[in-house]
Amino acid sequence: MNRNDFIKIVIGGAAMASLQPFYNWAKDLKEEDIKHPVLFIGHGTPMNGIEDNEFSRNWTKFGKEIPKPKAVLVISAHWLTNGTKVTAMENPKTIHDFGGFPQALFDVQYPAKGSPELARETASLIQSTHVDLDHEWGLDHGTWTVVRHMYPNADIPVLQLSIDYNKPPQYHFDLAKQLKALRKKGVLIIGSGNMVHNLRMVAWDKLQESEFGFDWAIEMNSIFKEKIGNRDFQSLINYEKLNAAAKLAIPTPDHYYPLLYSIALQDDKDDVSFFNDKAVGGSLTMTSVKFG
């Protein structure tokens, strides 16, 4: 008796049929010769989701240049939870988690499919904590404003992994390392936040300038880039100890934590390159990184 016959006898044909999508996904996600890159995206204002500007054009460019993934997994600064969750619905909704913007932004729908099978696969890889399969969230603007430029046809499944906001930086770095196997199974992983993100200090009168950063923002952005280039992970994890400017750059860690996920997923052979490397509004940087 072969293995498949044995399984059919033990769990029954109906149960076997219900599990078939998972087996198909696992087969489809066999290890490939191509290892997909990891991205950290500075997503900035939600308006980047509908505007044609240098930032969104670079997102479009990357969508065309890198190997087309089987799925996209995003760690967004805008899904903060107690515990760790992964979206597991078939059809994630488009979340408009902002206010005060033009109606055109609220009208956007990004109808990418989800993947319950990949959600289960992702949860199974994380051994350091329990991962809940979530059916309530969807795709927030940290995800869809970027991914809709990369894959405008919405023909690739998109999932989100939440950020347990009660945990320290080291926890997030260590959790992310457990997802490395997905890079060779056709999954593009994106951390979406901003290296420097202080909304309270935004120079609103300077937002229309193509590039403007306060001295401390430019200083910290340069330090972060140097640490990333040197693979100085511990300094990035313990960012609060870098200098006084770090507290201005990261008054709260929500937009910084996605960077820790991205750097944790690289390996020693990955090339590191920066793009969209500009400060806007004085206290924000759009600096983004490609690993691999």
PDB file of C-alpha atoms in Angstrom:
ATOM      1  CA  MET A   1       0.000   0.000   0.000  1.00  0.00           C
ATOM      2  CA  ASN A   2       1.416   3.387  -0.938  1.00  0.00           C
ATOM      3  CA  ARG A   3       1.355   6.495   1.275  1.00  0.00           C
ATOM      4  CA  ASN A   4      -1.536   8.189  -0.499  1.00  0.00           C
ATOM      5  CA  ASP A   5      -3.753   5.105  -0.236  1.00  0.00           C
ATOM      6  CA  PHE A   6      -2.964   4.853   3.459  1.00  0.00           C
ATOM      7  CA  ILE A   7      -3.893   8.507   4.048  1.00  0.00           C
ATOM      8  CA  LYS A   8      -7.174   8.080   2.189  1.00  0.00           C
ATOM      9  CA  ILE A   9      -8.078   5.115   4.381  1.00  0.00           C
ATOM     10  CA  VAL A  10      -7.134   6.829   7.634  1.00  0.00           C
ATOM     11  CA  ILE A  11      -8.729  10.262   7.123  1.00  0.00           C
ATOM     12  CA  GLY A  12     -11.261   9.541   4.402  1.00  0.00           C
ATOM     13  CA  GLY A  13     -11.765  10.820   0.911  1.00  0.00           C
ATOM     14  CA  ALA A  14     -13.724  13.944   1.922  1.00  0.00           C
ATOM     15  CA  ALA A  15     -11.044  15.090   4.348  1.00  0.00           C
ATOM     16  CA  MET A  16      -8.393  14.392   1.759  1.00  0.00           C
ATOM     17  CA  ALA A  17     -10.227  16.588  -0.731  1.00  0.00           C
ATOM     18  CA  SER A  18     -10.434  19.429   1.796  1.00  0.00           C
ATOM     19  CA  LEU A  19      -6.679  19.270   2.315  1.00  0.00           C
ATOM     20  CA  GLN A  20      -5.857  19.164  -1.373  1.00  0.00           C
ATOM     21  CA  PRO A  21      -5.296  22.959  -1.753  1.00  0.00           C
ATOM     22  CA  PHE A  22      -2.608  22.796   0.938  1.00  0.00           C
ATOM     23  CA  TYR A  23      -0.820  19.919  -0.798  1.00  0.00           C
ATOM     24  CA  ASN A  24      -0.988  21.723  -4.119  1.00  0.00           C
ATOM     25  CA  TRP A  25       0.470  24.859  -2.536  1.00  0.00           C
ATOM     26  CA  ALA A  26       3.245  22.904  -0.824  1.00  0.00           C
ATOM     27  CA  LYS A  27       4.101  21.254  -4.129  1.00  0.00           C
ATOM     28  CA  ASP A  28       4.025  24.578  -5.947  1.00  0.00           C
ATOM     29  CA  LEU A  29       6.277  26.101  -3.291  1.00  0.00           C
ATOM     30  CA  LYS A  30       9.090  23.641  -3.779  1.00  0.00           C
ATOM     31  CA  GLU A  31      12.545  25.097  -3.389  1.00  0.00           C
ATOM     32  CA  GLU A  32      13.675  26.973  -6.495  1.00  0.00           C
ATOM     33  CA  ASP A  33      17.047  27.827  -7.990  1.00  0.00           C
ATOM     34  CA  ILE A  34      16.037  31.471  -7.728  1.00  0.00           C
ATOM     35  CA  LYS A  35      16.125  33.059  -4.291  1.00  0.00           C
ATOM     36  CA  HIS A  36      13.800  36.025  -4.248  1.00  0.00           C
ATOM     37  CA  PRO A  37      15.077  39.343  -2.937  1.00  0.00           C
ATOM     38  CA  VAL A  38      13.807  40.979   0.237  1.00  0.00           C
ATOM     39  CA  LEU A  39      12.695  44.606   0.187  1.00  0.00           C
ATOM     40  CA  PHE A  40      12.331  47.295   2.776  1.00  0.00           C
ATOM     41  CA  ILE A  41      10.068  49.997   1.384  1.00  0.00           C
ATOM     42  CA  GLY A  42       9.737  53.497   2.781  1.00  0.00           C
ATOM     43  CA  HIS A  43       6.064  53.935   1.931  1.00  0.00           C
ATOM     44  CA  GLY A  44       5.495  57.518   3.113  1.00  0.00           C
ATOM     45  CA  THR A  45       2.157  59.229   2.574  1.00  0.00           C
ATOM     46  CA  PRO A  46      -0.827  57.150   1.386  1.00  0.00           C
ATOM     47  CA  MET A  47      -1.011  59.503  -1.617  1.00  0.00           C
ATOM     48  CA  ASN A  48       1.959  57.624  -3.066  1.00  0.00           C
ATOM     49  CA  GLY A  49      -0.565  54.871  -3.736  1.00  0.00           C
ATOM     50  CA  ILE A  50      -2.229  56.899  -6.503  1.00  0.00           C
ATOM     51  CA  GLU A  51       0.381  59.456  -7.501  1.00  0.00           C
ATOM     52  CA  ASP A  52       2.832  59.080 -10.351  1.00  0.00           C
ATOM     53  CA  ASN A  53       6.057  60.270  -8.711  1.00  0.00           C
ATOM     54  CA  GLU A  54       9.656  59.154  -8.393  1.00  0.00           C
ATOM     55  CA  PHE A  55       8.851  56.867  -5.471  1.00  0.00           C
ATOM     56  CA  SER A  56       5.936  55.064  -7.093  1.00  0.00           C
ATOM     57  CA  ARG A  57       7.796  54.825 -10.403  1.00  0.00           C
ATOM     58  CA  ASN A  58      10.629  52.994  -8.656  1.00  0.00           C
ATOM     59  CA  TRP A  59       8.130  50.580  -7.121  1.00  0.00           C
ATOM     60  CA  THR A  60       6.767  49.920 -10.592  1.00  0.00           C
ATOM     61  CA  LYS A  61      10.299  49.431 -11.878  1.00  0.00           C
ATOM     62  CA  PHE A  62      11.096  46.824  -9.240  1.00  0.00           C
ATOM     63  CA  GLY A  63       7.907  44.949 -10.026  1.00  0.00           C
ATOM     64  CA  LYS A  64       9.144  44.565 -13.600  1.00  0.00           C
ATOM     65  CA  GLU A  65      12.805  43.860 -12.853  1.00  0.00           C
ATOM     66  CA  ILE A  66      12.736  41.268 -10.090  1.00  0.00           C
ATOM     67  CA  PRO A  67      11.520  37.698 -10.684  1.00  0.00           C
ATOM     68  CA  LYS A  68       7.742  37.496 -10.547  1.00  0.00           C
ATOM     69  CA  PRO A  69       6.839  35.884  -7.222  1.00  0.00           C
ATOM     70  CA  LYS A  70       4.166  33.309  -6.522  1.00  0.00           C
ATOM     71  CA  ALA A  71       3.019  35.412  -3.575  1.00  0.00           C
ATOM     72  CA  VAL A  72       3.889  38.542  -1.617  1.00  0.00           C
ATOM     73  CA  LEU A  73       4.157  38.683   2.173  1.00  0.00           C
ATOM     74  CA  VAL A  74       4.232  42.167   3.714  1.00  0.00           C
ATOM     75  CA  ILE A  75       5.137  43.252   7.224  1.00  0.00           C
ATOM     76  CA  SER A  76       3.384  46.621   7.433  1.00  0.00           C
ATOM     77  CA  ALA A  77       3.886  49.320  10.045  1.00  0.00           C
ATOM     78  CA  HIS A  78       0.106  49.683  10.158  1.00  0.00           C
ATOM     79  CA  TRP A  79      -0.848  46.271  11.525  1.00  0.00           C
ATOM     80  CA  LEU A  80       0.116  46.295  15.194  1.00  0.00           C
ATOM     81  CA  THR A  81      -1.320  43.502  17.329  1.00  0.00           C
ATOM     82  CA  ASN A  82      -1.125  41.640  20.600  1.00  0.00           C
ATOM     83  CA  GLY A  83       0.503  38.422  19.477  1.00  0.00           C
ATOM     84  CA  THR A  84       1.517  37.563  15.927  1.00  0.00           C
ATOM     85  CA  LYS A  85      -1.023  37.064  13.156  1.00  0.00           C
ATOM     86  CA  VAL A  86      -1.032  36.331   9.450  1.00  0.00           C
ATOM     87  CA  THR A  87      -3.910  37.079   7.082  1.00  0.00           C
ATOM     88  CA  ALA A  88      -5.519  33.809   6.044  1.00  0.00           C
ATOM     89  CA  MET A  89      -8.612  34.780   4.069  1.00  0.00           C
ATOM     90  CA  GLU A  90      -9.240  34.027   0.406  1.00  0.00           C
ATOM     91  CA  ASN A  91     -10.131  37.626  -0.466  1.00  0.00           C
ATOM     92  CA  PRO A  92      -8.497  40.263   1.749  1.00  0.00           C
ATOM     93  CA  LYS A  93     -10.281  43.599   1.813  1.00  0.00           C
ATOM     94  CA  THR A  94      -8.610  46.892   0.931  1.00  0.00           C
ATOM     95  CA  ILE A  95      -8.305  48.886   4.154  1.00  0.00           C
ATOM     96  CA  HIS A  96      -8.402  52.686   4.018  1.00  0.00           C
ATOM     97  CA  ASP A  97      -6.774  53.301   7.383  1.00  0.00           C
ATOM     98  CA  PHE A  98      -6.328  57.065   7.131  1.00  0.00           C
ATOM     99  CA  GLY A  99      -8.308  60.286   7.036  1.00  0.00           C
ATOM    100  CA  GLY A 100      -8.291  63.709   5.448  1.00  0.00           C
ATOM    101  CA  PHE A 101      -7.249  62.601   1.972  1.00  0.00           C
ATOM    102  CA  PRO A 102      -9.012  63.028  -1.398  1.00  0.00           C
ATOM    103  CA  GLN A 103     -11.922  60.735  -2.199  1.00  0.00           C
ATOM    104  CA  ALA A 104      -9.901  59.231  -5.049  1.00  0.00           C
ATOM    105  CA  LEU A 105      -7.672  57.537  -2.477  1.00  0.00           C
ATOM    106  CA  PHE A 106     -10.639  56.055  -0.627  1.00  0.00           C
ATOM    107  CA  ASP A 107     -12.054  54.792  -3.914  1.00  0.00           C
ATOM    108  CA  VAL A 108      -9.053  52.559  -4.577  1.00  0.00           C
ATOM    109  CA  GLN A 109      -9.637  48.838  -4.340  1.00  0.00           C
ATOM    110  CA  TYR A 110      -6.774  46.378  -4.717  1.00  0.00           C
ATOM    111  CA  PRO A 111      -8.466  43.017  -5.304  1.00  0.00           C
ATOM    112  CA  ALA A 112      -5.489  40.694  -4.894  1.00  0.00           C
ATOM    113  CA  LYS A 113      -6.308  37.225  -3.630  1.00  0.00           C
ATOM    114  CA  GLY A 114      -5.061  35.913  -0.336  1.00  0.00           C
ATOM    115  CA  SER A 115      -3.779  32.411   0.308  1.00  0.00           C
ATOM    116  CA  PRO A 116      -4.918  30.391   3.321  1.00  0.00           C
ATOM    117  CA  GLU A 117      -2.403  27.736   2.284  1.00  0.00           C
ATOM    118  CA  LEU A 118       0.565  30.107   2.405  1.00  0.00           C
ATOM    119  CA  ALA A 119      -0.745  31.532   5.683  1.00  0.00           C
ATOM    120  CA  ARG A 120      -0.595  28.054   7.212  1.00  0.00           C
ATOM    121  CA  GLU A 121       2.853  27.498   5.725  1.00  0.00           C
ATOM    122  CA  THR A 122       4.066  30.803   7.183  1.00  0.00           C
ATOM    123  CA  ALA A 123       2.622  30.050  10.607  1.00  0.00           C
ATOM    124  CA  SER A 124       4.239  26.599  10.620  1.00  0.00           C
ATOM    125  CA  LEU A 125       7.689  28.072   9.969  1.00  0.00           C
ATOM    126  CA  ILE A 126       7.532  30.303  13.044  1.00  0.00           C
ATOM    127  CA  GLN A 127       8.450  28.128  16.009  1.00  0.00           C
ATOM    128  CA  SER A 128       9.214  30.851  18.564  1.00  0.00           C
ATOM    129  CA  THR A 129       5.572  31.812  19.095  1.00  0.00           C
ATOM    130  CA  HIS A 130       2.045  30.851  18.155  1.00  0.00           C
ATOM    131  CA  VAL A 131       0.773  32.560  15.000  1.00  0.00           C
ATOM    132  CA  ASP A 132      -2.949  33.190  14.660  1.00  0.00           C
ATOM    133  CA  LEU A 133      -4.618  32.760  11.280  1.00  0.00           C
ATOM    134  CA  ASP A 134      -6.519  36.029  10.856  1.00  0.00           C
ATOM    135  CA  HIS A 135      -9.726  36.459   8.842  1.00  0.00           C
ATOM    136  CA  GLU A 136     -10.586  40.048   9.836  1.00  0.00           C
ATOM    137  CA  TRP A 137      -7.775  42.376   8.721  1.00  0.00           C
ATOM    138  CA  GLY A 138      -6.936  42.622   5.023  1.00  0.00           C
ATOM    139  CA  LEU A 139      -4.448  44.822   3.179  1.00  0.00           C
ATOM    140  CA  ASP A 140      -3.728  48.158   4.850  1.00  0.00           C
ATOM    141  CA  HIS A 141      -2.151  51.151   3.142  1.00  0.00           C
ATOM    142  CA  GLY A 142       1.341  50.087   4.135  1.00  0.00           C
ATOM    143  CA  THR A 143       0.784  47.198   1.742  1.00  0.00           C
ATOM    144  CA  TRP A 144      -1.572  48.122  -1.078  1.00  0.00           C
ATOM    145  CA  THR A 145      -0.177  51.604  -1.798  1.00  0.00           C
ATOM    146  CA  VAL A 146       3.130  49.940  -2.680  1.00  0.00           C
ATOM    147  CA  VAL A 147       2.084  46.580  -4.139  1.00  0.00           C
ATOM    148  CA  ARG A 148      -0.510  48.038  -6.521  1.00  0.00           C
ATOM    149  CA  HIS A 149       2.319  49.867  -8.308  1.00  0.00           C
ATOM    150  CA  MET A 150       4.479  46.746  -8.423  1.00  0.00           C
ATOM    151  CA  TYR A 151       1.710  44.396  -9.557  1.00  0.00           C
ATOM    152  CA  PRO A 152      -1.137  46.533 -10.952  1.00  0.00           C
ATOM    153  CA  ASN A 153      -3.058  43.535 -12.273  1.00  0.00           C
ATOM    154  CA  ALA A 154      -3.535  42.216  -8.723  1.00  0.00           C
ATOM    155  CA  ASP A 155      -2.759  38.753 -10.078  1.00  0.00           C
ATOM    156  CA  ILE A 156      -0.453  37.642  -7.238  1.00  0.00           C
ATOM    157  CA  PRO A 157      -1.691  36.566  -3.786  1.00  0.00           C
ATOM    158  CA  VAL A 158      -0.829  39.096  -1.066  1.00  0.00           C
ATOM    159  CA  LEU A 159      -0.656  38.397   2.676  1.00  0.00           C
ATOM    160  CA  GLN A 160       0.292  40.429   5.729  1.00  0.00           C
ATOM    161  CA  LEU A 161       2.178  39.376   8.845  1.00  0.00           C
ATOM    162  CA  SER A 162       1.388  41.498  11.883  1.00  0.00           C
ATOM    163  CA  ILE A 163       3.795  43.173  14.295  1.00  0.00           C
ATOM    164  CA  ASP A 164       3.383  42.195  17.957  1.00  0.00           C
ATOM    165  CA  TYR A 165       3.777  45.675  19.399  1.00  0.00           C
ATOM    166  CA  ASN A 166       4.355  44.364  22.925  1.00  0.00           C
ATOM    167  CA  LYS A 167       7.648  42.738  21.963  1.00  0.00           C
ATOM    168  CA  PRO A 168      11.146  44.272  21.833  1.00  0.00           C
ATOM    169  CA  PRO A 169      13.265  44.724  18.684  1.00  0.00           C
ATOM    170  CA  GLN A 170      15.287  41.523  19.195  1.00  0.00           C
ATOM    171  CA  TYR A 171      12.073  39.485  19.201  1.00  0.00           C
ATOM    172  CA  HIS A 172      11.097  40.769  15.767  1.00  0.00           C
ATOM    173  CA  PHE A 173      14.551  40.195  14.306  1.00  0.00           C
ATOM    174  CA  ASP A 174      14.634  36.605  15.612  1.00  0.00           C
ATOM    175  CA  LEU A 175      11.097  35.875  14.411  1.00  0.00           C
ATOM    176  CA  ALA A 176      11.866  37.127  10.911  1.00  0.00           C
ATOM    177  CA  LYS A 177      14.866  34.811  10.514  1.00  0.00           C
ATOM    178  CA  GLN A 178      12.514  31.843  10.712  1.00  0.00           C
ATOM    179  CA  LEU A 179      10.887  32.901   7.429  1.00  0.00           C
ATOM    180  CA  LYS A 180      14.016  32.670   5.286  1.00  0.00           C
ATOM    181  CA  ALA A 181      12.859  29.456   3.634  1.00  0.00           C
ATOM    182  CA  LEU A 182      10.069  31.358   1.888  1.00  0.00           C
ATOM    183  CA  ARG A 183      12.614  33.274  -0.187  1.00  0.00           C
ATOM    184  CA  LYS A 184      13.424  30.112  -2.133  1.00  0.00           C
ATOM    185  CA  LYS A 185       9.783  29.103  -2.442  1.00  0.00           C
ATOM    186  CA  GLY A 186       8.619  31.924  -4.655  1.00  0.00           C
ATOM    187  CA  VAL A 187       7.631  34.439  -1.977  1.00  0.00           C
ATOM    188  CA  LEU A 188       8.631  38.095  -2.095  1.00  0.00           C
ATOM    189  CA  ILE A 189       8.847  39.481   1.441  1.00  0.00           C
ATOM    190  CA  ILE A 190       8.511  43.220   1.983  1.00  0.00           C
ATOM    191  CA  GLY A 191       8.961  45.253   5.144  1.00  0.00           C
ATOM    192  CA  SER A 192       6.937  48.455   4.728  1.00  0.00           C
ATOM    193  CA  GLY A 193       7.538  51.433   7.019  1.00  0.00           C
ATOM    194  CA  ASN A 194      10.015  54.321   7.159  1.00  0.00           C
ATOM    195  CA  MET A 195      13.519  54.453   8.632  1.00  0.00           C
ATOM    196  CA  VAL A 196      12.987  57.979   9.896  1.00  0.00           C
ATOM    197  CA  HIS A 197       9.370  58.704  10.826  1.00  0.00           C
ATOM    198  CA  ASN A 198       8.388  61.550  13.127  1.00  0.00           C
ATOM    199  CA  LEU A 199       4.968  62.912  12.154  1.00  0.00           C
ATOM    200  CA  ARG A 200       4.899  65.393  15.029  1.00  0.00           C
ATOM    201  CA  MET A 201       7.855  67.261  13.574  1.00  0.00           C
ATOM    202  CA  VAL A 202       6.829  67.300   9.895  1.00  0.00           C
ATOM    203  CA  ALA A 203       7.464  70.636   8.173  1.00  0.00           C
ATOM    204  CA  TRP A 204       4.104  70.774   6.405  1.00  0.00           C
ATOM    205  CA  ASP A 205       5.119  73.870   4.454  1.00  0.00           C
ATOM    206  CA  LYS A 206       8.048  71.917   2.956  1.00  0.00           C
ATOM    207  CA  LEU A 207       6.140  68.846   1.810  1.00  0.00           C
ATOM    208  CA  GLN A 208       5.927  70.056  -1.771  1.00  0.00           C
ATOM    209  CA  GLU A 209       9.708  70.330  -2.034  1.00  0.00           C
ATOM    210  CA  SER A 210      11.310  67.401  -3.808  1.00  0.00           C
ATOM    211  CA  GLU A 211      13.721  66.831  -0.960  1.00  0.00           C
ATOM    212  CA  PHE A 212      14.007  68.380   2.491  1.00  0.00           C
ATOM    213  CA  GLY A 213      15.306  66.887   5.716  1.00  0.00           C
ATOM    214  CA  PHE A 214      16.247  68.260   9.102  1.00  0.00           C
ATOM    215  CA  ASP A 215      19.896  67.776  10.033  1.00  0.00           C
ATOM    216  CA  TRP A 216      19.098  65.080  12.593  1.00  0.00           C
ATOM    217  CA  ALA A 217      16.946  63.165  10.103  1.00  0.00           C
ATOM    218  CA  ILE A 218      19.677  63.189   7.465  1.00  0.00           C
ATOM    219  CA  GLU A 219      22.241  62.188  10.093  1.00  0.00           C
ATOM    220  CA  MET A 220      20.211  59.225  11.316  1.00  0.00           C
ATOM    221  CA  ASN A 221      19.319  58.100   7.814  1.00  0.00           C
ATOM    222  CA  SER A 222      23.030  58.018   6.957  1.00  0.00           C
ATOM    223  CA  ILE A 223      23.820  56.069  10.123  1.00  0.00           C
ATOM    224  CA  PHE A 224      21.097  53.524   9.374  1.00  0.00           C
ATOM    225  CA  LYS A 225      22.408  53.063   5.836  1.00  0.00           C
ATOM    226  CA  GLU A 226      25.942  52.590   7.103  1.00  0.00           C
ATOM    227  CA  LYS A 227      24.835  49.972   9.652  1.00  0.00           C
ATOM    228  CA  ILE A 228      22.769  48.156   7.022  1.00  0.00           C
ATOM    229  CA  GLY A 229      25.651  48.138   4.553  1.00  0.00           C
ATOM    230  CA  ASN A 230      28.024  46.799   7.210  1.00  0.00           C
ATOM    231  CA  ARG A 231      25.484  44.208   8.414  1.00  0.00           C
ATOM    232  CA  ASP A 232      25.786  45.654  11.899  1.00  0.00           C
ATOM    233  CA  PHE A 233      22.565  44.049  13.015  1.00  0.00           C
ATOM    234  CA  GLN A 234      22.989  44.562  16.744  1.00  0.00           C
ATOM    235  CA  SER A 235      23.359  48.321  16.372  1.00  0.00           C
ATOM    236  CA  LEU A 236      20.159  48.403  14.320  1.00  0.00           C
ATOM    237  CA  ILE A 237      18.341  46.236  16.857  1.00  0.00           C
ATOM    238  CA  ASN A 238      19.565  48.442  19.710  1.00  0.00           C
ATOM    239  CA  TYR A 239      18.883  51.648  17.771  1.00  0.00           C
ATOM    240  CA  GLU A 240      17.955  53.627  20.889  1.00  0.00           C
ATOM    241  CA  LYS A 241      21.575  53.454  22.007  1.00  0.00           C
ATOM    242  CA  LEU A 242      22.999  54.943  18.799  1.00  0.00           C
ATOM    243  CA  ASN A 243      22.664  58.618  19.737  1.00  0.00           C
ATOM    244  CA  ALA A 244      20.187  61.279  20.824  1.00  0.00           C
ATOM    245  CA  ALA A 245      19.000  61.823  17.264  1.00  0.00           C
ATOM    246  CA  ALA A 246      17.673  58.254  17.157  1.00  0.00           C
ATOM    247  CA  LYS A 247      14.885  59.240  19.546  1.00  0.00           C
ATOM    248  CA  LEU A 248      13.839  61.995  17.159  1.00  0.00           C
ATOM    249  CA  ALA A 249      14.028  59.690  14.162  1.00  0.00           C
ATOM    250  CA  ILE A 250      12.073  56.902  15.860  1.00  0.00           C
ATOM    251  CA  PRO A 251       9.819  58.356  18.561  1.00  0.00           C
ATOM    252  CA  THR A 252       7.738  55.170  18.261  1.00  0.00           C
ATOM    253  CA  PRO A 253       9.050  51.973  16.632  1.00  0.00           C
ATOM    254  CA  ASP A 254       6.026  51.033  14.505  1.00  0.00           C
ATOM    255  CA  HIS A 255       7.539  52.251  11.218  1.00  0.00           C
ATOM    256  CA  TYR A 256      11.031  51.034  12.137  1.00  0.00           C
ATOM    257  CA  TYR A 257      10.228  47.430  13.043  1.00  0.00           C
ATOM    258  CA  PRO A 258       9.546  46.390   9.414  1.00  0.00           C
ATOM    259  CA  LEU A 259      13.192  47.232   8.673  1.00  0.00           C
ATOM    260  CA  LEU A 260      14.295  44.691  11.284  1.00  0.00           C
ATOM    261  CA  TYR A 261      12.263  42.007   9.514  1.00  0.00           C
ATOM    262  CA  SER A 262      13.920  42.832   6.203  1.00  0.00           C
ATOM    263  CA  ILE A 263      17.510  42.868   7.477  1.00  0.00           C
ATOM    264  CA  ALA A 264      16.955  39.604   9.347  1.00  0.00           C
ATOM    265  CA  LEU A 265      15.921  37.866   6.126  1.00  0.00           C
ATOM    266  CA  GLN A 266      19.110  38.607   4.209  1.00  0.00           C
ATOM    267  CA  ASP A 267      22.113  36.313   4.062  1.00  0.00           C
ATOM    268  CA  ASP A 268      25.838  36.935   3.709  1.00  0.00           C
ATOM    269  CA  LYS A 269      25.793  36.639  -0.087  1.00  0.00           C
ATOM    270  CA  ASP A 270      23.040  39.176  -0.688  1.00  0.00           C
ATOM    271  CA  ASP A 271      23.940  42.407  -2.403  1.00  0.00           C
ATOM    272  CA  VAL A 272      22.551  45.471  -0.642  1.00  0.00           C
ATOM    273  CA  SER A 273      21.329  48.461  -2.638  1.00  0.00           C
ATOM    274  CA  PHE A 274      19.405  51.598  -1.700  1.00  0.00           C
ATOM    275  CA  PHE A 275      16.739  53.455  -3.658  1.00  0.00           C
ATOM    276  CA  ASN A 276      14.220  56.277  -3.096  1.00  0.00           C
ATOM    277  CA  ASP A 277      16.889  57.661  -0.804  1.00  0.00           C
ATOM    278  CA  LYS A 278      15.345  61.029   0.005  1.00  0.00           C
ATOM    279  CA  ALA A 279      14.040  62.950   3.009  1.00  0.00           C
ATOM    280  CA  VAL A 280      10.627  64.584   2.753  1.00  0.00           C
ATOM    281  CA  GLY A 281       8.872  67.032   5.029  1.00  0.00           C
ATOM    282  CA  GLY A 282      11.944  67.383   7.203  1.00  0.00           C
ATOM    283  CA  SER A 283      11.296  64.434   9.507  1.00  0.00           C
ATOM    284  CA  LEU A 284      10.565  61.514   7.167  1.00  0.00           C
ATOM    285  CA  THR A 285      12.813  59.495   4.880  1.00  0.00           C
ATOM    286  CA  MET A 286      11.703  57.377   1.958  1.00  0.00           C
ATOM    287  CA  THR A 287      14.963  55.423   1.906  1.00  0.00           C
ATOM    288  CA  SER A 288      14.360  51.856   0.771  1.00  0.00           C
ATOM    289  CA  VAL A 289      16.591  48.801   0.509  1.00  0.00           C
ATOM    290  CA  LYS A 290      16.845  45.756  -1.721  1.00  0.00           C
ATOM    291  CA  PHE A 291      18.599  42.704  -0.311  1.00  0.00           C
ATOM    292  CA  GLY A 292      19.650  40.164  -2.916  1.00  0.00           C
TER     293      GLY A 292
END
